Amino acid sequence: MEDNQMEARRAQFAGEAGRLLATDPEWVQIAADFSGAEVPAESRLTGRERLLCVLSALLGCQGLGEYRRMLGEALRGGLDPAAVKETVYQATAYLGIGRVRDFLEATNEVLAQHGVPLPLPPQGTTDAATRFSAGLEKQVQLFGPGMAARQTDCPPLRRNVNRWLAANCFGDYYTRGGLSDAEREMITFCFLLAQGGCENQLRGHTAGNFGVGNGPEKLYSVVEQCLPYIGYPRSLNAMQIIDETARKFEAK
């Protein structure tokens, strides 16, 4: 039975009509067994958390083909469509419209294939009049009162971006339903670690994860579950940042 399950997983991993099994059977065996069996067996995350992390990492590294495959697997595994859509929406703040639009369209295609009616029920909780204040409140809640001072004490050339961080990044996205604060910080961590070159922001959101209860052990497991999809260099960089941040928290 176990051998049959392994073969079925490899065939599913190989893609449409098992084309990679025909051309690259050795790669399929290595990659499918590592990402689909060996690494998940060591997960300390819930099934929902693991799927959110993998989808977020694939968004971050722009792995559109593997994202499509994993999204189908996630939906079959019980991940709710609202959580999927909220993950893609929030990615916009960290990856930009240019890198998210194709993923949003792919998400809609896969959801339709699984019989999910669109659009989904609205998840927004703010409007034009409240997005800034609600976003700033969320920033302060997650990162401390120093976030409010960034609106008044920042250099003049930073004022627009700092205002947009409150109103758009947090007011338009973090205040929405569908995901908890802890899940939103977790997927943000995945967006940042997967795209690379965002180490300063990754440090800040590592601390933010600690603040919502996603401690070092959990973040290590997050990195491990993303590793098959983003490779070792970015994973090791993220682990170094987790260690650095943990030492600072211990010194307080």
GROMACS .gro file of C-alpha atoms in nm:
model
  252
    1MET     CA    1   0.000   0.000   0.000
    2GLU     CA    2   0.280   0.240   0.088
    3ASP     CA    3   0.452   0.178  -0.247
    4ASN     CA    4   0.124   0.246  -0.427
    5GLN     CA    5   0.082   0.573  -0.237
    6MET     CA    6   0.435   0.679  -0.326
    7GLU     CA    7   0.375   0.607  -0.694
    8ALA     CA    8   0.045   0.794  -0.689
    9ARG     CA    9   0.211   1.096  -0.527
   10ARG     CA   10   0.491   1.094  -0.783
   11ALA     CA   11   0.241   1.075  -1.067
   12GLN     CA   12   0.042   1.366  -0.924
   13PHE     CA   13   0.362   1.565  -0.870
   14ALA     CA   14   0.472   1.495  -1.229
   15GLY     CA   15   0.190   1.705  -1.367
   16GLU     CA   16  -0.057   1.672  -1.649
   17ALA     CA   17  -0.054   1.322  -1.799
   18GLY     CA   18   0.252   1.243  -1.589
   19ARG     CA   19   0.474   1.404  -1.853
   20LEU     CA   20   0.771   1.448  -1.619
   21LEU     CA   21   0.754   1.082  -1.523
   22ALA     CA   22   0.820   1.005  -1.887
   23THR     CA   23   1.107   1.250  -1.934
   24ASP     CA   24   1.261   1.289  -1.585
   25PRO     CA   25   1.160   0.996  -1.364
   26GLU     CA   26   1.463   1.029  -1.135
   27TRP     CA   27   1.400   1.398  -1.065
   28VAL     CA   28   1.034   1.326  -0.995
   29GLN     CA   29   1.126   1.054  -0.746
   30ILE     CA   30   1.373   1.276  -0.560
   31ALA     CA   31   1.162   1.594  -0.560
   32ALA     CA   32   0.825   1.432  -0.495
   33ASP     CA   33   0.951   1.210  -0.215
   34PHE     CA   34   1.139   1.493  -0.045
   35SER     CA   35   0.863   1.758  -0.067
   36GLY     CA   36   0.570   1.521  -0.030
   37ALA     CA   37   0.688   1.276   0.234
   38GLU     CA   38   1.023   1.337   0.404
   39VAL     CA   39   0.977   1.708   0.486
   40PRO     CA   40   0.605   1.698   0.582
   41ALA     CA   41   0.679   1.409   0.819
   42GLU     CA   42   0.887   1.651   1.030
   43SER     CA   43   0.626   1.931   1.037
   44ARG     CA   44   0.532   2.081   1.371
   45LEU     CA   45   0.258   2.290   1.207
   46THR     CA   46  -0.109   2.215   1.167
   47GLY     CA   47  -0.215   2.094   0.825
   48ARG     CA   48  -0.375   2.432   0.755
   49GLU     CA   49  -0.063   2.622   0.860
   50ARG     CA   50   0.162   2.406   0.646
   51LEU     CA   51  -0.049   2.455   0.335
   52LEU     CA   52  -0.068   2.832   0.391
   53CYS     CA   53   0.311   2.845   0.427
   54VAL     CA   54   0.379   2.647   0.111
   55LEU     CA   55   0.135   2.852  -0.099
   56SER     CA   56   0.283   3.175   0.039
   57ALA     CA   57   0.638   3.062  -0.033
   58LEU     CA   58   0.541   2.975  -0.390
   59LEU     CA   59   0.392   3.321  -0.429
   60GLY     CA   60   0.710   3.472  -0.289
   61CYS     CA   61   0.945   3.279  -0.520
   62GLN     CA   62   0.707   3.314  -0.817
   63GLY     CA   63   0.661   2.940  -0.862
   64LEU     CA   64   0.337   2.967  -1.056
   65GLY     CA   65   0.328   2.614  -1.198
   66GLU     CA   66   0.394   2.449  -0.863
   67TYR     CA   67   0.149   2.692  -0.700
   68ARG     CA   68  -0.129   2.566  -0.926
   69ARG     CA   69  -0.050   2.207  -0.836
   70MET     CA   70  -0.023   2.274  -0.464
   71LEU     CA   71  -0.342   2.481  -0.461
   72GLY     CA   72  -0.536   2.184  -0.597
   73GLU     CA   73  -0.377   1.965  -0.332
   74ALA     CA   74  -0.457   2.223  -0.061
   75LEU     CA   75  -0.823   2.245  -0.162
   76ARG     CA   76  -0.853   1.867  -0.169
   77GLY     CA   77  -0.692   1.870   0.176
   78GLY     CA   78  -0.962   2.097   0.316
   79LEU     CA   79  -0.804   2.445   0.303
   80ASP     CA   80  -1.096   2.685   0.272
   81PRO     CA   81  -1.117   2.916  -0.032
   82ALA     CA   82  -1.138   3.231   0.183
   83ALA     CA   83  -0.799   3.157   0.341
   84VAL     CA   84  -0.652   3.097  -0.006
   85LYS     CA   85  -0.788   3.423  -0.146
   86GLU     CA   86  -0.675   3.621   0.159
   87THR     CA   87  -0.324   3.481   0.119
   88VAL     CA   88  -0.311   3.598  -0.242
   89TYR     CA   89  -0.462   3.937  -0.159
   90GLN     CA   90  -0.214   4.003   0.122
   91ALA     CA   91   0.076   3.904  -0.102
   92THR     CA   92   0.004   4.217  -0.304
   93ALA     CA   93   0.142   4.437  -0.025
   94TYR     CA   94   0.471   4.243  -0.016
   95LEU     CA   95   0.519   4.133  -0.376
   96GLY     CA   96   0.335   4.400  -0.572
   97ILE     CA   97   0.052   4.390  -0.824
   98GLY     CA   98   0.293   4.296  -1.104
   99ARG     CA   99   0.387   3.968  -0.937
  100VAL     CA  100   0.047   3.880  -0.790
  101ARG     CA  101  -0.200   3.932  -1.073
  102ASP     CA  102  -0.111   3.609  -1.257
  103PHE     CA  103  -0.140   3.416  -0.928
  104LEU     CA  104  -0.483   3.565  -0.862
  105GLU     CA  105  -0.604   3.461  -1.205
  106ALA     CA  106  -0.456   3.113  -1.158
  107THR     CA  107  -0.626   3.090  -0.818
  108ASN     CA  108  -0.962   3.173  -0.973
  109GLU     CA  109  -0.911   2.908  -1.240
  110VAL     CA  110  -0.826   2.638  -0.988
  111LEU     CA  111  -1.113   2.737  -0.758
  112ALA     CA  112  -1.354   2.718  -1.053
  113GLN     CA  113  -1.220   2.371  -1.140
  114HIS     CA  114  -1.308   2.267  -0.784
  115GLY     CA  115  -1.660   2.404  -0.812
  116VAL     CA  116  -1.609   2.708  -0.590
  117PRO     CA  117  -1.847   2.992  -0.687
  118LEU     CA  118  -1.689   3.336  -0.726
  119PRO     CA  119  -1.674   3.600  -0.598
  120LEU     CA  120  -1.639   3.477  -0.242
  121PRO     CA  121  -1.824   3.654   0.041
  122PRO     CA  122  -1.659   3.992   0.122
  123GLN     CA  123  -1.396   3.995   0.396
  124GLY     CA  124  -1.323   4.368   0.415
  125THR     CA  125  -1.386   4.554   0.741
  126THR     CA  126  -1.272   4.908   0.651
  127ASP     CA  127  -1.364   5.184   0.409
  128ALA     CA  128  -1.199   5.500   0.279
  129ALA     CA  129  -1.275   5.684   0.602
  130THR     CA  130  -1.146   5.415   0.843
  131ARG     CA  131  -0.865   5.230   0.660
  132PHE     CA  132  -0.585   5.453   0.792
  133SER     CA  133  -0.695   5.459   1.157
  134ALA     CA  134  -0.777   5.087   1.159
  135GLY     CA  135  -0.450   5.003   0.989
  136LEU     CA  136  -0.247   5.213   1.229
  137GLU     CA  137  -0.427   5.050   1.521
  138LYS     CA  138  -0.334   4.708   1.380
  139GLN     CA  139   0.030   4.814   1.337
  140VAL     CA  140   0.047   4.929   1.698
  141GLN     CA  141  -0.122   4.610   1.817
  142LEU     CA  142   0.129   4.390   1.635
  143PHE     CA  143   0.451   4.594   1.656
  144GLY     CA  144   0.411   4.835   1.947
  145PRO     CA  145   0.343   5.207   2.004
  146GLY     CA  146   0.651   5.313   1.808
  147MET     CA  147   0.453   5.252   1.490
  148ALA     CA  148   0.230   5.554   1.565
  149ALA     CA  149   0.535   5.778   1.600
  150ARG     CA  150   0.636   5.692   1.245
  151GLN     CA  151   0.344   5.901   1.124
  152THR     CA  152   0.458   6.215   1.308
  153ASP     CA  153   0.833   6.182   1.363
  154CYS     CA  154   0.952   6.042   1.031
  155PRO     CA  155   1.158   6.237   0.775
  156PRO     CA  156   0.935   6.433   0.534
  157LEU     CA  157   1.033   6.215   0.238
  158ARG     CA  158   0.906   5.904   0.420
  159ARG     CA  159   0.561   6.039   0.507
  160ASN     CA  160   0.376   5.910   0.201
  161VAL     CA  161   0.510   5.555   0.230
  162ASN     CA  162   0.458   5.543   0.607
  163ARG     CA  163   0.099   5.659   0.559
  164TRP     CA  164   0.043   5.398   0.289
  165LEU     CA  165   0.191   5.127   0.511
  166ALA     CA  166  -0.076   5.205   0.769
  167ALA     CA  167  -0.368   5.262   0.532
  168ASN     CA  168  -0.292   5.012   0.256
  169CYS     CA  169  -0.066   4.735   0.386
  170PHE     CA  170  -0.240   4.708   0.721
  171GLY     CA  171  -0.571   4.893   0.675
  172ASP     CA  172  -0.663   4.732   0.342
  173TYR     CA  173  -0.525   4.383   0.412
  174TYR     CA  174  -0.446   4.297   0.775
  175THR     CA  175  -0.790   4.408   0.893
  176ARG     CA  176  -0.971   4.165   0.664
  177GLY     CA  177  -1.136   3.841   0.773
  178GLY     CA  178  -1.043   3.491   0.659
  179LEU     CA  179  -0.711   3.468   0.843
  180SER     CA  180  -0.605   3.532   1.202
  181ASP     CA  181  -0.335   3.782   1.298
  182ALA     CA  182  -0.097   3.493   1.368
  183GLU     CA  183  -0.165   3.344   1.025
  184ARG     CA  184  -0.118   3.679   0.854
  185GLU     CA  185   0.219   3.732   1.020
  186MET     CA  186   0.318   3.376   0.933
  187ILE     CA  187   0.241   3.411   0.563
  188THR     CA  188   0.412   3.751   0.552
  189PHE     CA  189   0.723   3.582   0.692
  190CYS     CA  190   0.694   3.331   0.405
  191PHE     CA  191   0.654   3.601   0.138
  192LEU     CA  192   0.968   3.772   0.262
  193LEU     CA  193   1.190   3.467   0.311
  194ALA     CA  194   1.092   3.321  -0.027
  195GLN     CA  195   1.162   3.628  -0.240
  196GLY     CA  196   1.502   3.699  -0.084
  197GLY     CA  197   1.671   4.038  -0.054
  198CYS     CA  198   1.427   4.147   0.216
  199GLU     CA  199   1.633   4.064   0.523
  200ASN     CA  200   1.560   4.391   0.707
  201GLN     CA  201   1.186   4.340   0.664
  202LEU     CA  202   1.222   3.972   0.753
  203ARG     CA  203   1.384   4.072   1.084
  204GLY     CA  204   1.090   4.300   1.164
  205HIS     CA  205   0.832   4.038   1.081
  206THR     CA  206   1.022   3.770   1.269
  207ALA     CA  207   0.978   3.989   1.576
  208GLY     CA  208   0.615   4.042   1.477
  209ASN     CA  209   0.564   3.666   1.462
  210PHE     CA  210   0.714   3.627   1.808
  211GLY     CA  211   0.466   3.887   1.930
  212VAL     CA  212   0.162   3.691   1.805
  213GLY     CA  213   0.285   3.360   1.946
  214ASN     CA  214   0.474   3.219   1.647
  215GLY     CA  215   0.795   3.149   1.837
  216PRO     CA  216   1.135   3.026   1.713
  217GLU     CA  217   1.042   2.657   1.708
  218LYS     CA  218   0.734   2.726   1.499
  219LEU     CA  219   0.919   2.956   1.259
  220TYR     CA  220   1.191   2.697   1.215
  221SER     CA  221   0.921   2.450   1.111
  222VAL     CA  222   0.777   2.712   0.875
  223VAL     CA  223   1.116   2.747   0.707
  224GLU     CA  224   1.162   2.371   0.687
  225GLN     CA  225   0.825   2.325   0.515
  226CYS     CA  226   0.909   2.600   0.264
  227LEU     CA  227   1.261   2.472   0.196
  228PRO     CA  228   1.179   2.220  -0.082
  229TYR     CA  229   1.016   2.500  -0.281
  230ILE     CA  230   1.267   2.784  -0.227
  231GLY     CA  231   1.600   2.605  -0.176
  232TYR     CA  232   1.862   2.603   0.096
  233PRO     CA  233   2.026   2.950   0.072
  234ARG     CA  234   1.714   3.154   0.151
  235SER     CA  235   1.606   2.899   0.411
  236LEU     CA  236   1.940   2.919   0.592
  237ASN     CA  237   1.930   3.302   0.578
  238ALA     CA  238   1.587   3.297   0.742
  239MET     CA  239   1.702   3.059   1.015
  240GLN     CA  240   1.993   3.292   1.093
  241ILE     CA  241   1.749   3.581   1.132
  242ILE     CA  242   1.525   3.374   1.360
  243ASP     CA  243   1.827   3.301   1.580
  244GLU     CA  244   1.936   3.667   1.586
  245THR     CA  245   1.587   3.785   1.676
  246ALA     CA  246   1.547   3.521   1.946
  247ARG     CA  247   1.870   3.633   2.110
  248LYS     CA  248   1.749   3.994   2.117
  249PHE     CA  249   1.421   3.888   2.278
  250GLU     CA  250   1.609   3.684   2.538
  251ALA     CA  251   1.831   3.983   2.621
  252LYS     CA  252   1.535   4.209   2.700
   0.00000   0.00000   0.00000
